[in-house]
Amino acid sequence: MSSPSTSTTLLDGALRTQTPAGTPLTESPSPGGPGSTSMVHQLVLALLCAGYAVGSALGWGSDELALIMGDFGLAAAAGAAAVSCFLYARTRRVRFRPAWLLFALSSAMAALGNLVWGWYEVVLNRPVPSPSYADLFFLCFAPPAIVGLLVLAARPMTKAGWVCLALDAWLIAGSLLTLAWSLALAQAARLDGPSVAHAALTLAYPLLDIALVSMALVLHFRRTSVNRTAVNTAVGALALTVMCDALFTSPLLHHTYRSGQLLDAGWFAGSLLLAYAPWAAGRQHGPGEEGHTRVVHEHVPGHRITGHPHPQPPAPGGDRGRYPTARPLTGSLAALTPYLAAAVCTLGILYNVLHGRSVDRVVLLTGGAVVLALVVRQGIMLLDNITLTQELAQKENHFRSLVQGSSDVIMIAAPSGVLRYVSPAAVGVYGRPAEELVGTELAQLIHPEDLGCVVHEVRRFLAASPQEEPTTRIECRFRSGDGGWLNVESTVNRHHGGLIFNSRDVTERVRLQAQLQHNAEHDPLTDLPNRALFTRRVQQALSGRRSSDRGTALRNTAVLFIDLDGFKAVNDTIGHQAGDELLVQAARRLQDAVRQGDTASRLGGDEFAALIAGDTTRDRSARERHILELADRLRITLSQPYLIDGSEVRVAASIGVAFAEPGLGAGELLRNADLAMYRAKAGGKGRVELYKPQMQQDVVRKAELATRLRAALHDGEFALLHQPVVRLEDGRISSVAAHARWRSSQGVLFTPAEFLRVAEAGDRAAELGRWMLEKAVEQAADRAASGLNVPVVVRVGARRLLDRSMPLGSVEALLTRHGLPSGALVVELSDIEPNVSLDELERRLGALRRLGVRIALDGFGGGCVAITALRRLPVDVLKLDRGLVEGVVESARLHKITSGLLRIAGDLGLQSVAEGVDLPEQVVALRAMGCTHGQGMAFAGPLDEYRLRRALGRGHCPVPHGPVEPAFAGGGAGVYTSGVPAVLGGGTLGGGTALRSHNETPVPPT
């Protein structure tokens, strides 16, 4: 844990430090833009008003011009205001359209009044009568303006609000009436005028002005936030007009006023301001937002300004000392309105008392009405405050219960990083009471490894726009009450002076996610990395090296591909549970054998792999020798006996090794190691093989061969040859063995050792087996029809015989279709593996024998399986394993083994056939041991149909004769003492002539 001072500095910096101030919300007007146009309008307005004021002050140079400008000039200004407000009200998307129409009507009345006034003074050149039509229009100026101001005011939401609005208007109007009556109106009312209408007119002007001023003041405290600039300008224009009216009606100027004086400049400016008012907000709203005023808040340092058209609230975390959140001034004045009204009434009454006059009844009535309105308003406000207090208490209790009852922990952090509030849920989540956490620095509770990420996210969150990102989520480790660490996920919100953390314990979720991630990347049985994780680590090892040591270390990186030989037999013999236990023990041995920085993996089944990380050793041969030694030790370790259920189980390990090369991907490296492993298995299993590029070429050639093999079967590129099986006693041909040869269309001859290995790798083995069987039966039937009735021997694998693709009925149908006589087909059973079901094989062979098919057992003496098969399977012919025949002359041990096997065959009454008899000495020795038949180059090689018919026409092959007993010397190695000629296809070869196996015999010319 970092020191407290460091932790506090980090989190305090995250909460306090934000991006520097951006561009101000009110952008500088660009030349030619809306801002510059607005400034031009304001400048023109100011010049007009200033010019009119200067002209008025100088008397316009003549009395006639002064009358024209004082009457028709004011009419023109008022008319301009009427037209401007009317046109603005006709535009689209205008808020408070009725208010601007009423202002237009009010200005129109003022314009008409000035026109009538000018008609009398300028046109008729006589004084304006009192009263006149001008007074009628002037008196109609105030009522539309008053209603318009009411429309602009924020509408109350309740009946009590409407009552308070009316009371506020009366309080202001009554107080102004009291003061005005005391100062001037009382004297004006006592003066004897020409008529009652003149006296009423004298009082009407100030009373309407008082009403208009009252509504202007009420609107100032209750104005809406929409089009604030336009509303303020309109209120200012009306206030200026009312002030000029008040001066006009005062005794000081009422009797001395003449048109064109300086007082007209006030009316002129008020009309032009009202004409400009509706368009004043045009410079602050964007296109398509006519009539909306952009609200600009005071810029607070640390608040990030964006280009959005809406104002951004100040970012939390500001300094309270420098930027206090004070109550707006208008709100304070609105609260003081009743008391100011009472003070004004008091001043009116004191004015009369101090001048020794009796208090006027109007003043008393008005003052009493004001006091009564004040009492009623205060009562309403008191009841409203009580209701609001109760609602606030209910909401506070509601939210308190929600916070205290929530299972999440709610924390409020100050800018300094100190927790100001922690909800009671902290006891259940953190194991620590909330009181203990309050006052603690948040940085001290976060894990040191996670603190940097938390600070970075908090800084990024505070720098973002609140509209674009109102909240963020942070996940970190949090100290619990027992000193441990909990995984906590927090939703963070901005708060005045800090941040709000809504936190919950997600330790179980994180643990479950980690477990799921582990399960997705590891083998469920051995808990080793699976193929996906191993491949990713190989890729990281290939690409994650630094450029300085990449070459050497990369080439020294190696992958070991491991396969357990004989594992399938373990599953088949002692069960899959024992096989799983063997895999677990093998994985444990593999994990213990590799280094800590290496990776051991189970790829699937009985396949394992190991990634050996490279080093900077520059001696490549030494590195290869070291890896091969490691692989060989690993092979020996994995080949040791496994103790399973009290029994020892043995398997071998074939390992392929491949080294990384520049430009080689993970998949290619694994493929190379896999190829090396298969080469090790093909070379005898239980070996270690190093990958060589030739292996990939062999695979490509094998794949191409497999692809061409299918087409070759359909294109007739295969030919069926037959090798005679002769009786050793007299050389008579007893049967012929079918062999396939492939000569491609390009003239390339493929030996059986090549294409049979390819065919056995896939479904082509079944197709090739069907073709051989059908072709052999067909040709045998043709020979039988021509009088050459010799049985044909076809080799069929045990698995192929049990395959569903070769049902029993297919053999019977084949024999029937070609009319092959009974006993003319011999099935040579080969490749009997330990996992082949002998029960099923026995039933299948019995069914074939009932069809007249004879059964030959191939590879007799080559393993224990053949003995087991001989004991259970219905066999007619035994074919000695080629390995016995090849060493029967040189090895006394093999001579005895072969002799014993032939005696077993004779005792069982079975025909014996020696395969691979290539030397005359072998013929003599086998005949002496009791072997009845032979097949090999000593008699004839595989023959095409033409040569086979010639040989069958002769009926026999020459058989060498010699002494019956061989003479061994040198402890089992010896040769026959007499020279015996060898016969091959009717020709005589010397004993020293090198003979080829029949597997390598090319196709004879046809």
CSV table of C-alpha atoms in Angstrom, one decimal, residues 1 133 264 276 349 377 400 582-583 732 940:
chain,number,residue,atom,x,y,z
A,1,MET,CA,0.0,0.0,0.0
A,133,TYR,CA,-58.6,61.0,-29.8
A,264,ASP,CA,-39.4,62.5,-26.9
A,276,TYR,CA,-35.4,45.3,-31.9
A,349,ILE,CA,-47.9,57.7,4.8
A,377,ARG,CA,-49.7,36.3,0.8
A,400,ARG,CA,-33.1,7.4,3.1
A,582,LEU,CA,-3.5,-43.0,-17.5
A,583,LEU,CA,-3.9,-39.6,-19.3
A,732,ARG,CA,1.8,-78.0,-59.7
A,940,ALA,CA,7.2,-67.1,-60.7
